[in-house]
């Protein structure tokens, strides 16, 4: 097998991690086991909740029937090895029992129950190096890290609007503000999240399906949980209640309460597609972790804004954003941004 420097092994581990499911409770993690000369003994990635973690998969390949790894072996992992027993055992203990000499990981685990693997390894006399390529790993794990740290789903707020910020014309018509390329991108993003959330107002007025569809209108393989938030009664014949995907209604006005309920259901990433009232509330409460905005080359005027009041009394109180991506989608502009937060 090929021989790698530890930095190259981390690059390989980050590549392996992306083979795991992007959705779900558990993070995407990759692991590579090297001997003392840099030869790859084994590698692996996590295939999802209930399956062996990346370190255990890599150890299985590396041990190949043996009880212990060769002296001087190094485990290179994208996330700090876990230190708790859930559906599988603690990876830190598995590495100790396998006789690994050194563990190098990129991102630290912020989990209340799962963190502490590095300390356990050090206590067992194993050399530990943390933070290698952490910036890249943190970006790759950003949804899971944020959700785990904040104990709520990572929130993406999405809207499509004209250049002057209108989501609809004066008569209320809004199909279609954005072009076909933008709509295809929006459906792709739907397929990549755990849940999509709207308020009862949007459910009643727009009657959306909230499914992820291909350009020909067929359903994509992966569908988000459809969530309708609010206390108004909804007729059962709304399209959001069809059999194309699972739907839950959360009868509360509390956004914090709704996010807590979704987190308890295992939702790590929620896409908010509600109207301006719901969007404004999420922004006011500083609960948006990512903005996805499609700007169409149109002017509509009027008062049908994509987002309502967010309690910004003066320009010096404006809520700052960092543009992470600005690109063309057909005739439209896609902006992906993150809020500026202190600390």
XYZ file of N, CA and C in Angstrom, residues 11-206:
588
model
N -5.759 14.646 4.709
C -6.470 14.986 3.471
C -7.287 13.788 3.003
N -6.679 12.610 3.063
C -7.388 11.384 2.667
C -8.583 11.134 3.591
N -8.407 11.331 4.885
C -9.500 11.112 5.834
C -10.663 12.066 5.575
N -10.346 13.315 5.243
C -11.400 14.285 4.924
C -12.156 13.877 3.668
N -11.440 13.326 2.689
C -12.094 12.833 1.473
C -12.993 11.649 1.792
N -12.491 10.732 2.616
C -13.276 9.558 2.989
C -14.560 9.954 3.709
N -14.462 10.963 4.573
C -15.620 11.372 5.370
C -16.815 11.725 4.503
N -16.555 12.308 3.347
C -17.639 12.753 2.470
C -18.420 11.593 1.860
N -17.913 10.372 1.997
C -18.652 9.204 1.515
C -19.812 8.844 2.439
N -19.775 9.344 3.656
C -20.854 9.066 4.593
C -22.063 9.937 4.326
N -23.207 9.603 4.915
C -24.431 10.383 4.684
C -24.313 11.795 5.237
N -24.693 12.782 4.430
C -24.616 14.184 4.856
C -25.749 14.544 5.807
N -26.835 13.781 5.779
C -27.987 14.045 6.635
C -27.993 13.073 7.806
N -28.733 13.422 8.830
C -28.902 12.500 9.939
C -28.227 12.968 11.208
N -28.353 12.153 12.241
C -27.900 12.522 13.579
C -26.382 12.594 13.679
N -25.689 11.685 13.034
C -24.248 11.571 13.225
C -23.451 12.347 12.183
N -22.213 12.730 12.533
C -21.376 13.507 11.607
C -20.698 12.630 10.568
N -20.243 13.277 9.500
C -19.411 12.615 8.504
C -17.976 12.592 9.029
N -17.436 11.398 9.206
C -16.089 11.253 9.767
C -15.300 10.253 8.933
N -14.022 10.566 8.726
C -13.112 9.655 8.043
C -11.905 9.379 8.915
N -11.293 8.206 8.731
C -10.129 7.823 9.538
C -9.146 7.024 8.698
N -7.864 7.226 8.971
C -6.788 6.484 8.312
C -5.817 6.016 9.391
N -5.410 4.750 9.338
C -4.420 4.197 10.263
C -3.113 3.990 9.506
N -2.030 4.570 10.027
C -0.708 4.441 9.421
C 0.213 3.652 10.336
N 1.173 2.920 9.745
C 2.223 2.345 10.583
C 3.312 3.389 10.785
N 4.379 3.022 11.453
C 5.416 3.995 11.812
C 6.153 4.558 10.610
N 6.058 3.899 9.462
C 6.729 4.382 8.243
C 5.799 5.193 7.348
N 4.524 5.281 7.709
C 3.558 6.006 6.895
C 2.760 5.131 5.953
N 2.946 3.822 6.044
C 2.148 2.928 5.197
C 0.726 2.845 5.737
N -0.237 2.872 4.827
C -1.644 2.783 5.229
C -1.972 1.349 5.634
N -2.389 1.194 6.877
C -2.809 -0.118 7.361
C -4.311 -0.328 7.183
N -5.063 0.738 7.267
C -6.512 0.644 7.123
C -7.133 2.025 7.072
N -8.318 2.101 6.533
C -9.034 3.367 6.464
C -10.529 3.094 6.480
N -11.305 4.119 6.769
C -12.749 3.924 6.807
C -13.488 5.227 7.010
N -14.802 5.149 6.885
C -15.670 6.299 7.130
C -16.946 5.810 7.788
N -17.648 6.734 8.430
C -18.880 6.396 9.135
C -20.047 6.373 8.157
N -20.802 5.277 8.165
C -21.891 5.100 7.207
C -23.255 5.494 7.760
N -23.295 6.053 8.958
C -24.568 6.519 9.490
C -24.895 5.931 10.844
N -25.933 6.477 11.466
C -26.323 6.103 12.819
C -26.496 4.598 12.979
N -25.891 4.063 14.044
C -26.001 2.646 14.334
C -24.935 1.787 13.698
N -24.167 2.349 12.772
C -23.080 1.603 12.128
C -21.760 1.952 12.809
N -20.720 1.115 12.638
C -19.430 1.400 13.280
C -18.886 2.768 12.884
N -18.254 3.417 13.836
C -17.651 4.714 13.555
C -16.403 4.542 12.693
N -15.956 5.648 12.114
C -14.856 5.599 11.145
C -13.608 4.952 11.730
N -13.280 5.282 12.987
C -12.082 4.718 13.603
C -12.174 3.202 13.718
N -13.347 2.717 14.072
C -13.538 1.274 14.240
C -13.443 0.560 12.893
N -14.003 1.178 11.854
C -13.897 0.601 10.505
C -12.438 0.536 10.079
N -11.709 1.623 10.300
C -10.293 1.662 9.921
C -9.479 0.661 10.729
N -9.784 0.551 12.024
C -9.077 -0.426 12.862
C -9.345 -1.850 12.401
N -10.584 -2.127 12.010
C -10.913 -3.463 11.524
C -10.080 -3.849 10.322
N -9.883 -2.894 9.414
C -9.060 -3.159 8.230
C -7.589 -3.258 8.597
N -7.160 -2.448 9.554
C -5.743 -2.418 9.924
C -5.324 -3.649 10.719
N -6.179 -4.094 11.618
C -5.826 -5.234 12.460
C -5.847 -6.542 11.686
N -6.825 -6.674 10.799
C -6.915 -7.852 9.929
C -6.706 -9.155 10.700
N -7.425 -9.302 11.794
C -7.346 -10.525 12.588
C -6.375 -10.458 13.740
N -5.485 -9.490 13.743
C -4.534 -9.337 14.843
C -5.219 -8.670 16.034
N -4.613 -8.786 17.186
C -5.160 -8.160 18.383
C -4.638 -6.748 18.595
N -3.407 -6.494 18.100
C -2.771 -5.207 18.323
C -2.181 -4.652 17.033
N -2.131 -3.332 16.960
C -1.464 -2.661 15.849
C 0.044 -2.723 16.042
N 0.813 -2.598 14.961
C 2.270 -2.539 15.093
C 2.682 -1.337 15.939
N 3.789 -1.452 16.627
C 4.288 -0.352 17.443
C 4.511 0.891 16.585
N 4.129 2.036 17.120
C 4.325 3.289 16.394
C 3.196 3.663 15.457
N 2.109 2.923 15.479
C 0.985 3.200 14.575
C 0.297 4.512 14.951
N -0.206 5.193 13.923
C -0.841 6.498 14.101
C -2.257 6.456 13.527
N -3.220 6.934 14.296
C -4.597 7.073 13.808
C -4.838 8.535 13.454
N -5.285 8.778 12.231
C -5.566 10.124 11.742
C -7.072 10.222 11.504
N -7.741 11.113 12.224
C -9.202 11.165 12.226
C -9.667 12.611 12.040
N -10.766 12.788 11.346
C -11.259 14.149 11.085
C -11.955 14.775 12.287
N -12.434 13.950 13.227
C -13.134 14.452 14.414
C -12.586 13.748 15.643
N -12.456 14.475 16.730
C -11.992 13.898 17.992
C -12.741 12.595 18.292
N -12.018 11.497 18.545
C -12.684 10.222 18.829
C -13.667 10.356 19.991
N -14.824 9.754 19.821
C -15.881 9.900 20.828
C -15.513 9.161 22.107
N -16.164 9.565 23.183
C -15.816 9.044 24.504
C -17.048 8.534 25.243
N -18.052 8.103 24.478
C -19.266 7.638 25.135
C -19.819 6.421 24.417
N -20.703 5.724 25.104
C -21.368 4.563 24.524
C -22.784 4.950 24.142
N -23.064 4.906 22.845
C -24.410 5.158 22.353
C -24.896 3.890 21.681
N -25.164 3.988 20.373
C -25.513 2.789 19.614
C -24.278 1.950 19.332
N -23.099 2.569 19.472
C -21.822 1.864 19.345
C -20.946 2.274 20.519
N -19.837 1.555 20.704
C -18.945 1.832 21.820
C -18.061 3.039 21.580
N -17.344 3.480 22.626
C -16.473 4.649 22.507
C -15.249 4.366 21.645
N -15.005 5.250 20.681
C -13.873 5.056 19.770
C -12.538 5.252 20.475
N -12.504 6.143 21.463
C -11.253 6.349 22.198
C -10.790 5.040 22.831
N -11.718 4.302 23.417
C -11.367 3.030 24.043
C -10.933 2.005 23.007
N -11.580 1.995 21.852
C -11.196 1.058 20.786
C -9.767 1.322 20.318
N -9.387 2.587 20.220
C -8.024 2.936 19.807
C -7.014 2.526 20.869
N -7.379 2.712 22.128
C -6.491 2.303 23.224
C -6.267 0.796 23.194
N -7.354 0.047 23.071
C -7.263 -1.416 23.079
C -6.496 -1.949 21.880
N -6.527 -1.215 20.770
C -5.807 -1.660 19.569
C -4.316 -1.361 19.650
N -3.902 -0.562 20.637
C -2.483 -0.293 20.805
C -1.934 0.823 19.945
N -2.779 1.755 19.542
C -2.296 2.875 18.743
C -1.333 3.719 19.580
N -0.298 4.256 18.933
C 0.708 5.047 19.648
C 0.404 6.539 19.637
N -0.256 6.994 18.579
C -0.530 8.422 18.436
C -1.857 8.606 17.726
N -2.593 9.633 18.127
C -3.847 9.988 17.464
C -3.770 11.450 17.044
N -4.063 11.705 15.785
C -4.110 13.060 15.245
C -5.534 13.316 14.770
N -6.165 14.387 15.256
C -7.516 14.691 14.782
C -7.620 16.161 14.416
N -8.637 16.470 13.618
C -8.822 17.834 13.107
C -9.738 18.649 14.011
N -11.017 18.301 14.047
C -12.014 19.076 14.795
C -12.238 18.491 16.184
N -12.420 19.366 17.157
C -12.769 18.919 18.503
C -14.265 18.661 18.588
N -14.640 17.670 19.376
C -16.047 17.309 19.560
C -16.658 18.203 20.640
N -17.691 19.006 20.291
C -18.311 19.886 21.288
C -19.415 19.215 22.091
N -19.670 17.938 21.825
C -20.799 17.263 22.451
C -20.644 17.108 23.951
N -21.731 17.323 24.663
C -21.709 17.213 26.123
C -21.385 15.792 26.565
N -21.887 14.808 25.831
C -21.673 13.412 26.199
C -20.529 12.757 25.433
N -20.331 13.175 24.185
C -19.373 12.481 23.321
C -17.961 13.024 23.395
N -17.778 14.246 23.921
C -16.444 14.844 23.950
C -15.586 14.209 25.043
N -14.310 14.579 25.059
C -13.404 14.067 26.088
C -12.541 12.925 25.639
N -12.667 12.524 24.372
C -11.859 11.417 23.875
C -10.371 11.702 23.934
N -9.988 12.946 23.649
C -8.567 13.301 23.669
C -7.981 13.115 25.065
N -8.714 13.532 26.082
C -8.224 13.381 27.454
C -8.113 11.916 27.850
N -9.073 11.113 27.412
C -9.023 9.678 27.704
C -7.807 9.036 27.053
N -7.530 9.418 25.823
C -6.362 8.878 25.123
C -5.064 9.290 25.813
N -4.975 10.561 26.186
C -3.756 11.036 26.862
C -3.558 10.325 28.201
N -4.659 10.104 28.915
C -4.571 9.421 30.208
C -4.060 7.993 30.059
N -4.274 7.424 28.878
C -3.797 6.061 28.604
C -2.371 6.054 28.064
N -1.738 7.226 28.020
C -0.356 7.297 27.567
C -0.181 7.447 26.074
N -1.251 7.768 25.376
C -1.192 7.912 23.917
C -0.947 9.377 23.569
N -0.026 9.612 22.644
C 0.242 10.973 22.183
C -0.945 11.463 21.351
N -1.374 12.682 21.596
C -2.532 13.239 20.888
C -2.161 14.595 20.298
N -2.478 14.768 19.028
C -2.299 16.055 18.357
C -3.656 16.491 17.810
N -4.082 17.687 18.167
C -5.390 18.166 17.729
C -5.249 19.378 16.828
N -6.280 19.633 16.028
C -6.347 20.857 15.237
C -5.721 20.806 13.862
N -5.209 19.654 13.435
C -4.627 19.583 12.094
C -5.718 19.769 11.041
N -5.561 20.762 10.174
C -6.527 21.076 9.120
C -7.927 21.303 9.694
N -7.961 21.896 10.885
C -9.248 22.075 11.563
C -10.173 23.026 10.815
N -9.611 24.011 10.125
C -10.467 24.956 9.405
C -11.273 24.242 8.318
N -10.599 23.378 7.573
C -11.297 22.629 6.526
C -12.279 21.636 7.134
N -11.844 20.962 8.188
C -12.718 19.979 8.830
C -13.931 20.650 9.464
N -13.709 21.798 10.118
C -14.833 22.510 10.741
C -15.858 22.945 9.698
N -15.386 23.361 8.531
C -16.306 23.749 7.465
C -17.086 22.532 6.970
N -16.397 21.409 6.851
C -17.041 20.179 6.393
C -18.081 19.702 7.406
N -17.820 19.963 8.674
C -18.692 19.498 9.757
C -19.555 20.616 10.344
N -19.642 21.745 9.646
C -20.220 22.942 10.254
C -21.649 22.734 10.750
N -22.461 22.006 9.998
C -23.848 21.795 10.423
C -23.884 20.986 11.712
N -23.146 19.884 11.732
C -23.151 19.013 12.914
C -22.528 19.713 14.111
N -21.406 20.398 13.910
C -20.747 21.091 15.013
C -21.654 22.158 15.618
N -22.296 22.953 14.757
C -23.187 24.006 15.233
C -24.376 23.422 15.981
N -24.984 22.408 15.407
C -26.154 21.797 16.024
C -25.809 21.174 17.372
N -24.681 20.485 17.423
C -24.265 19.830 18.664
C -23.912 20.852 19.738
N -23.219 21.904 19.350
C -22.827 22.947 20.305
C -24.037 23.698 20.844
N -24.975 24.055 19.958
C -26.118 24.881 20.344
C -27.330 24.085 20.805
N -27.267 22.758 20.648
C -28.377 21.894 21.050
C -29.677 22.275 20.350
N -29.554 22.623 19.086
C -30.706 22.912 18.233
C -30.271 22.692 16.791
N -31.219 22.548 15.874
C -30.825 22.374 14.474
C -30.094 23.599 13.920
N -29.174 23.360 13.018
C -28.574 24.416 12.203
C -29.686 24.957 11.310
N -29.843 26.278 11.267
C -30.964 26.892 10.545
C -30.466 27.606 9.296
N -30.986 27.192 8.153
C -30.769 27.906 6.896
C -32.072 28.607 6.524
N -31.994 29.912 6.325
C -33.159 30.691 5.890
C -33.011 30.981 4.406
N -34.035 30.619 3.641
C -33.976 30.769 2.180
C -35.117 31.621 1.677
N -34.796 32.505 0.735
C -35.875 33.190 0.019
C -35.417 33.541 -1.382
N -36.398 33.788 -2.242
C -36.147 34.289 -3.595
C -36.845 35.634 -3.709
N -36.173 36.600 -4.307
C -36.768 37.928 -4.412
C -36.271 38.648 -5.647
N -36.942 39.739 -5.948
C -36.465 40.654 -6.979
C -35.246 41.396 -6.435
N -34.565 42.138 -7.310
C -33.394 42.893 -6.875
C -33.754 43.895 -5.780
N -34.968 44.416 -5.824
C -35.382 45.377 -4.799
C -36.019 44.705 -3.581
N -35.787 43.404 -3.423
C -36.158 42.720 -2.192
C -37.597 42.320 -2.051
N -38.332 42.283 -3.161
C -39.742 41.888 -3.102
C -39.894 40.403 -3.404
N -40.742 39.739 -2.619
C -40.990 38.317 -2.818
C -42.224 38.062 -3.665
N -42.989 39.114 -3.953
C -44.203 38.972 -4.757
C -44.572 40.327 -5.344
N -45.380 40.276 -6.393
C -45.895 41.513 -6.988
C -47.031 42.059 -6.121
N -47.534 43.236 -6.468
C -48.569 43.873 -5.645
C -49.849 43.051 -5.569
N -50.109 42.221 -6.602
C -51.306 41.380 -6.562
C -51.076 40.074 -5.806
N -49.859 39.898 -5.272
C -49.539 38.697 -4.512
C -48.934 37.578 -5.321
N -48.888 37.710 -6.638
C -48.317 36.647 -7.471
C -46.805 36.574 -7.284
N -46.284 35.336 -7.246
C -44.847 35.155 -7.016
C -44.224 34.070 -7.881
N -45.020 33.380 -8.686
C -44.481 32.314 -9.547
C -44.355 32.820 -10.975
N -43.122 32.835 -11.503
C -41.928 32.519 -10.729
C -41.040 33.746 -10.701
N -40.605 34.151 -9.525
C -39.640 35.247 -9.431
C -38.287 34.781 -9.939
N -37.835 33.654 -9.452
C -36.518 33.139 -9.834
C -36.635 32.232 -11.049
N -35.492 31.985 -11.685
C -35.455 31.171 -12.889
C -35.329 29.689 -12.603
N -35.303 28.905 -13.666
C -35.271 27.447 -13.544
C -34.012 26.957 -12.835
N -32.869 27.571 -13.111
C -31.621 27.137 -12.469
C -31.672 27.365 -10.962
N -32.222 28.477 -10.554
C -32.354 28.758 -9.120
C -33.306 27.772 -8.459
N -34.392 27.465 -9.133
C -35.357 26.526 -8.549
C -34.756 25.134 -8.431
N -33.956 24.735 -9.419
C -33.290 23.430 -9.346
C -32.311 23.394 -8.175
N -31.585 24.490 -7.987
C -30.648 24.565 -6.864
C -31.393 24.506 -5.536
N -32.523 25.168 -5.461
C -33.317 25.159 -4.231
C -33.819 23.759 -3.907
N -34.215 23.012 -4.923
C -34.672 21.639 -4.685
C -33.515 20.742 -4.260
N -32.335 20.978 -4.814
C -31.160 20.213 -4.374
C -30.907 20.472 -2.894
N -30.986 21.715 -2.499
C -30.751 22.053 -1.099
C -31.822 21.438 -0.195
N -33.046 21.378 -0.662
C -34.092 20.711 0.115
C -33.723 19.251 0.379
N -33.193 18.601 -0.638
C -32.871 17.174 -0.505
C -31.726 16.926 0.464
N -30.951 17.974 0.773
C -29.757 17.817 1.608
C -29.993 18.166 3.071
N -31.202 18.616 3.420
C -31.485 18.967 4.814
C -32.374 17.906 5.448
N -32.415 17.934 6.779
C -33.256 16.979 7.500
C -34.721 17.393 7.504
N -34.961 18.701 7.526
C -36.346 19.178 7.620
C -36.491 20.508 6.905
N -37.710 20.770 6.444
C -38.050 22.049 5.825
C -39.249 22.608 6.577
N -39.176 23.875 6.960
C -40.161 24.444 7.879
C -40.839 25.669 7.289
N -42.168 25.711 7.430
C -42.953 26.894 7.074
C -43.960 27.144 8.188
N -44.559 28.327 8.174
C -45.624 28.628 9.112
C -46.978 28.229 8.551
N -47.986 28.262 9.400
C -49.327 27.888 8.943
C -49.837 28.856 7.879
N -49.403 30.116 7.938
C -49.830 31.088 6.932
C -49.385 30.697 5.543
N -48.124 30.326 5.410
C -47.610 29.882 4.108
C -48.305 28.610 3.662
N -48.535 27.691 4.598
C -49.207 26.436 4.248
C -50.606 26.699 3.702
N -51.314 27.649 4.289
C -52.683 27.947 3.867
C -52.736 28.759 2.576
N -51.878 29.762 2.468
C -51.957 30.680 1.326
C -51.323 30.093 0.069
N -50.113 29.521 0.225
C -49.381 29.018 -0.944
C -49.656 27.553 -1.246
